[in-house]
Coordinates of C-alpha atoms in Angstrom, one line a residue:
X1 CA 0.0 0.0 0.0
X2 CA 2.8 2.4 0.7
X3 CA 4.0 2.3 -2.9
X4 CA 0.5 3.0 -4.1
X5 CA 0.1 5.9 -1.8
X6 CA 3.4 7.4 -3.1
X7 CA 2.5 6.8 -6.7
X8 CA -0.9 8.4 -6.1
X9 CA 0.8 11.4 -4.5
X10 CA -1.2 10.9 -1.3
X11 CA -0.9 14.1 0.7
X12 CA -0.7 12.7 4.2
X13 CA 0.7 9.3 5.3
X14 CA -0.5 8.1 8.7
X15 CA 1.9 5.9 10.7
X16 CA 0.9 4.0 13.8
X17 CA 0.2 0.8 15.6
X18 CA -2.9 -1.3 16.3
X19 CA -4.6 1.6 18.0
X20 CA -5.3 3.2 14.6
X21 CA -7.5 0.3 13.4
X22 CA -8.8 -1.4 16.5
X23 CA -12.6 -1.4 17.0
X24 CA -14.3 -2.7 20.1
X25 CA -17.1 -5.3 19.9
X26 CA -19.6 -2.8 21.1
X27 CA -18.7 0.0 18.7
X28 CA -21.5 0.8 16.2
X29 CA -19.0 2.8 14.1
X30 CA -16.1 0.5 13.3
X31 CA -14.2 3.2 11.3
X32 CA -10.5 3.5 11.9
X33 CA -8.9 6.7 13.1
X34 CA -7.7 7.4 9.6
X35 CA -11.1 6.9 8.1
X36 CA -12.6 9.2 10.7
X37 CA -9.9 11.8 10.0
X38 CA -10.6 11.5 6.2
X39 CA -14.3 12.1 6.8
X40 CA -13.6 15.3 8.8
X41 CA -11.1 16.4 6.1
X42 CA -12.6 15.4 2.8
X43 CA -10.3 17.6 0.7
X44 CA -7.1 15.8 2.0
X45 CA -6.0 12.4 0.8
X46 CA -4.7 10.4 3.8
X47 CA -3.0 7.0 3.5
X48 CA -2.9 4.5 6.4
X49 CA 0.2 2.4 6.8
X50 CA -0.4 1.5 10.5
X51 CA 0.3 -2.0 11.7
X52 CA 0.0 -3.8 15.1
X53 CA 3.3 -3.4 17.0
X54 CA 4.9 -0.8 14.9
X55 CA 7.1 1.7 16.8
X56 CA 9.9 4.1 16.1
X57 CA 12.4 1.5 15.0
X58 CA 10.3 0.5 11.9
X59 CA 8.8 4.0 11.6
X60 CA 12.3 5.3 10.8
X61 CA 12.9 2.7 8.1
X62 CA 9.5 3.4 6.5
X63 CA 10.3 7.1 6.6
X64 CA 13.7 6.6 4.9
X65 CA 11.9 4.5 2.2
X66 CA 9.5 7.3 1.6
X67 CA 12.4 9.7 1.1
X68 CA 13.7 7.6 -1.8
X69 CA 10.5 8.2 -3.7
X70 CA 10.2 11.1 -6.2
X71 CA 6.6 11.5 -4.9
X72 CA 6.8 12.5 -1.3
X73 CA 3.8 13.3 0.9
X74 CA 3.2 16.8 2.2
X75 CA 3.0 15.5 5.8
X76 CA 3.4 12.5 8.0
X77 CA 1.3 11.9 11.1
X78 CA 3.4 10.1 13.6
X79 CA 1.8 8.7 16.8
X80 CA 4.2 8.1 19.7
X81 CA 2.8 5.5 22.1
X82 CA 4.5 5.6 25.6
X83 CA 3.8 1.8 25.6
X84 CA 6.4 1.5 22.9
X85 CA 9.3 2.5 25.2
X86 CA 8.7 -0.7 27.1
X87 CA 11.4 -3.4 27.1
X88 CA 8.8 -5.5 25.4
X89 CA 9.5 -4.0 22.0
X90 CA 12.9 -5.6 22.1
X91 CA 11.3 -9.1 22.1
X92 CA 11.4 -11.6 19.2
X93 CA 8.0 -10.6 17.9
X94 CA 8.7 -6.9 17.5
X95 CA 11.8 -6.7 15.3
X96 CA 9.9 -6.9 11.9
X97 CA 12.9 -8.3 10.1
X98 CA 11.1 -9.1 6.9
X99 CA 9.5 -5.7 6.6
X100 CA 12.8 -4.0 7.3
X101 CA 14.5 -6.2 4.7
X102 CA 12.0 -5.1 2.0
X103 CA 12.3 -1.5 3.0
X104 CA 16.1 -1.4 2.9
X105 CA 17.0 -3.7 0.0
X106 CA 16.9 -2.9 -3.7
X107 CA 13.7 -4.1 -5.3
X108 CA 15.5 -6.8 -7.3
X109 CA 17.0 -8.3 -4.1
X110 CA 13.6 -8.5 -2.4
X111 CA 12.4 -11.0 -5.0
X112 CA 14.8 -13.5 -3.5
X113 CA 13.7 -13.0 0.1
X114 CA 12.3 -16.6 0.6
X115 CA 15.4 -18.5 -0.7
X116 CA 17.7 -16.2 1.2
X117 CA 15.7 -16.8 4.3
X118 CA 15.6 -20.6 3.8
X119 CA 19.3 -20.8 3.3
X120 CA 19.9 -18.4 6.2
X121 CA 21.7 -15.9 4.0
X122 CA 19.7 -13.3 5.9
X123 CA 18.8 -13.3 9.6
X124 CA 15.0 -13.4 10.0
X125 CA 15.2 -14.1 13.8
X126 CA 17.5 -11.4 15.1
X127 CA 16.4 -11.8 18.8
X128 CA 16.2 -15.0 20.7
X129 CA 13.7 -15.1 23.7
X130 CA 16.5 -16.4 25.9
X131 CA 18.5 -13.2 25.3
X132 CA 15.5 -11.0 25.5
X133 CA 14.5 -12.5 28.8
X134 CA 17.7 -11.3 30.4
X135 CA 17.1 -7.6 29.6
X136 CA 16.8 -5.4 32.6
X137 CA 13.5 -4.0 33.7
X138 CA 13.4 -0.7 35.6
X139 CA 10.9 1.1 38.0
X140 CA 12.0 4.6 37.3
X141 CA 15.8 4.3 37.5
X142 CA 15.9 1.3 39.8
X143 CA 16.4 -2.2 38.3
X144 CA 13.7 -4.5 39.6
X145 CA 14.2 -7.6 37.5
X146 CA 14.5 -8.9 33.9
X147 CA 12.1 -9.1 31.0
X148 CA 11.5 -12.8 31.6
X149 CA 10.0 -12.0 35.0
X150 CA 7.4 -9.8 33.4
X151 CA 6.8 -11.2 29.9
X152 CA 6.0 -14.9 30.1
X153 CA 2.8 -17.0 29.7
X154 CA 2.0 -17.1 33.4
X155 CA 1.8 -13.3 33.6
X156 CA -1.4 -13.3 31.5
X157 CA -3.4 -15.0 34.3
X158 CA -5.4 -11.8 35.2
X159 CA -4.6 -11.5 38.8
X160 CA -4.3 -8.1 40.4
X161 CA -0.5 -8.6 40.9
X162 CA 0.0 -9.8 37.3
X163 CA -1.8 -6.8 35.9
X164 CA 0.2 -4.5 38.2
X165 CA 3.5 -6.1 36.9
X166 CA 2.4 -5.6 33.3
X167 CA 1.7 -1.9 33.9
X168 CA 5.1 -1.6 35.5
X169 CA 6.9 -3.5 32.7
X170 CA 5.1 -1.4 30.1
X171 CA 5.3 2.1 31.4
X172 CA 7.4 2.6 34.5
X173 CA 11.0 2.8 33.2
X174 CA 12.5 6.3 33.2
X175 CA 12.9 7.8 29.8
X176 CA 15.7 10.2 28.8
X177 CA 17.1 11.7 25.7
X178 CA 19.7 8.9 25.4
X179 CA 17.1 6.2 24.8
X180 CA 17.6 4.6 21.4
X181 CA 14.0 5.4 20.3
X182 CA 14.3 9.0 21.3
X183 CA 17.4 9.2 19.1
X184 CA 15.4 7.7 16.2
X185 CA 12.7 10.3 16.7
X186 CA 15.3 13.0 16.7
X187 CA 16.7 11.7 13.4
X188 CA 13.3 11.5 11.8
X189 CA 12.7 15.1 12.7
X190 CA 16.0 16.1 11.1
X191 CA 15.2 14.2 7.9
X192 CA 11.7 15.7 7.7
X193 CA 13.1 19.2 8.1
X194 CA 15.7 18.6 5.3
X195 CA 13.2 17.4 2.9
X196 CA 10.4 19.8 3.7
X197 CA 7.9 17.1 4.9
X198 CA 5.7 18.3 7.7
X199 CA 5.8 16.0 10.7
X200 CA 2.7 15.9 12.9
X201 CA 3.6 14.1 16.1
X202 CA 1.2 13.3 18.9
X203 CA 1.3 11.1 22.0
X204 CA -1.3 8.3 22.0
X205 CA -3.8 8.4 24.8
X206 CA -3.0 5.8 27.6
X207 CA -5.3 4.4 30.1
X208 CA -3.7 6.3 33.0
X209 CA -6.6 5.7 35.4
X210 CA -6.1 1.9 35.2
X211 CA -2.4 2.4 35.5
X212 CA -2.8 4.5 38.6
X213 CA -5.3 2.0 40.0
X214 CA -2.8 -0.9 39.8
X215 CA 0.6 0.9 40.3
X216 CA -0.4 3.9 42.4
X217 CA 0.5 7.6 42.1
X218 CA 4.0 6.8 40.8
X219 CA 2.3 5.8 37.5
X220 CA 1.1 9.3 36.8
X221 CA 4.4 10.8 37.9
X222 CA 6.6 8.6 35.7
X223 CA 4.4 8.6 32.6
X224 CA 4.1 12.4 32.8
X225 CA 7.9 12.7 33.0
X226 CA 8.3 10.4 30.1
X227 CA 5.8 12.3 28.0
X228 CA 7.7 15.5 28.8
X229 CA 10.9 14.0 27.4
X230 CA 9.2 13.2 24.1
X231 CA 7.7 16.7 23.8
X232 CA 11.0 18.3 24.7
X233 CA 12.7 16.7 21.7
X234 CA 10.0 18.3 19.5
X235 CA 10.2 21.6 21.2
X236 CA 14.0 21.7 20.6
X237 CA 13.3 21.3 16.9
X238 CA 10.6 23.9 16.9
X239 CA 7.8 21.4 16.3
X240 CA 4.5 21.3 18.3
X241 CA 3.7 18.3 20.5
X242 CA 0.1 17.2 20.7
X243 CA 0.1 15.4 24.1
X244 CA -3.0 13.3 24.2
X245 CA -1.5 10.8 26.7
X246 CA -3.8 11.9 29.6
X247 CA -6.8 13.1 27.6
X248 CA -9.1 10.2 28.0
X249 CA -10.6 8.4 31.0
X250 CA -11.1 4.6 31.3
X251 CA -14.5 4.8 29.7
X252 CA -12.9 5.5 26.3
X253 CA -10.8 2.4 26.2
X254 CA -12.0 -0.8 24.6
X255 CA -9.8 -3.3 26.5
X256 CA -9.2 -1.9 30.0
X257 CA -7.8 -4.9 31.8
X258 CA -4.3 -5.3 30.3
X259 CA -2.1 -2.4 29.4
X260 CA -3.0 -1.4 25.8
X261 CA -4.2 1.8 24.2
X262 CA -7.1 0.4 22.1
X263 CA -9.9 3.0 22.3
X264 CA -13.6 2.7 21.4
X265 CA -15.3 4.7 18.7
X266 CA -15.6 7.8 20.9
X267 CA -11.9 7.6 21.6
X268 CA -11.0 7.2 17.9
X269 CA -13.3 10.1 17.0
X270 CA -11.6 12.3 19.7
X271 CA -8.1 11.6 18.3
X272 CA -9.2 12.4 14.8
X273 CA -10.8 15.6 15.9
X274 CA -7.8 16.7 17.9
X275 CA -5.4 16.0 15.0
X276 CA -7.6 18.1 12.8
X277 CA -7.8 21.0 15.3
X278 CA -4.1 20.9 16.3
X279 CA -2.5 20.3 12.9
X280 CA -4.7 20.4 9.9
X281 CA -6.8 23.5 10.6
X282 CA -3.8 25.7 11.1

């Protein structure tokens, strides 16, 4: 779809993760955020390249791919999910080796992906769970364990303690400007500025009420600090930061038990309206 959007000279490309497309079982309107945004802004063409689990590591590769096209979009909408700074994105299921291969390699080489993978000429499993499980997990700046303590089959038994541990694992590490993903964001901003592409960045709403319920007041304190780090990078580059992280209460979330940012139709409509108001109507 990305090539089609570029060939069609689509004006805005919308990045993102599963939040963009998810619709709850009780939603009457199943429209994605991009579809809702398109309805509000009928004179703009908007392409959706969101995918479950996408985060800044693959976003940067997609952006570099876009820059190679003679037909570049006018703007990119880039959601930043505080969830994506979790150690969990370093796990085996979130490296997107195949997608990155296709984005980085010349078109002719991509035709040989399957035989190259079969004969192990390319590494399609760059992270082993045994290695990932040893990665440190932090509560603020304090190490409290390793990934295997928090990301394992037993943790999805929905006890109060397991849900608390998942919120800690997902959101409670301290974020600073040296984080690898913050550096990726910084690079994307520089690339956008050099090529004249507008970058519309917003922080995805998180279910902060549930987080505070299970973790306590430290949850609000840490996620607020982490959001400020993201916005500070944008401010340094003279870009606005639309911080929606704490904009929605629990009633807007479609899956409130485990940490995720899937919102119901009211939540998707809210995000589309805020993007329109903050970025597109200026």
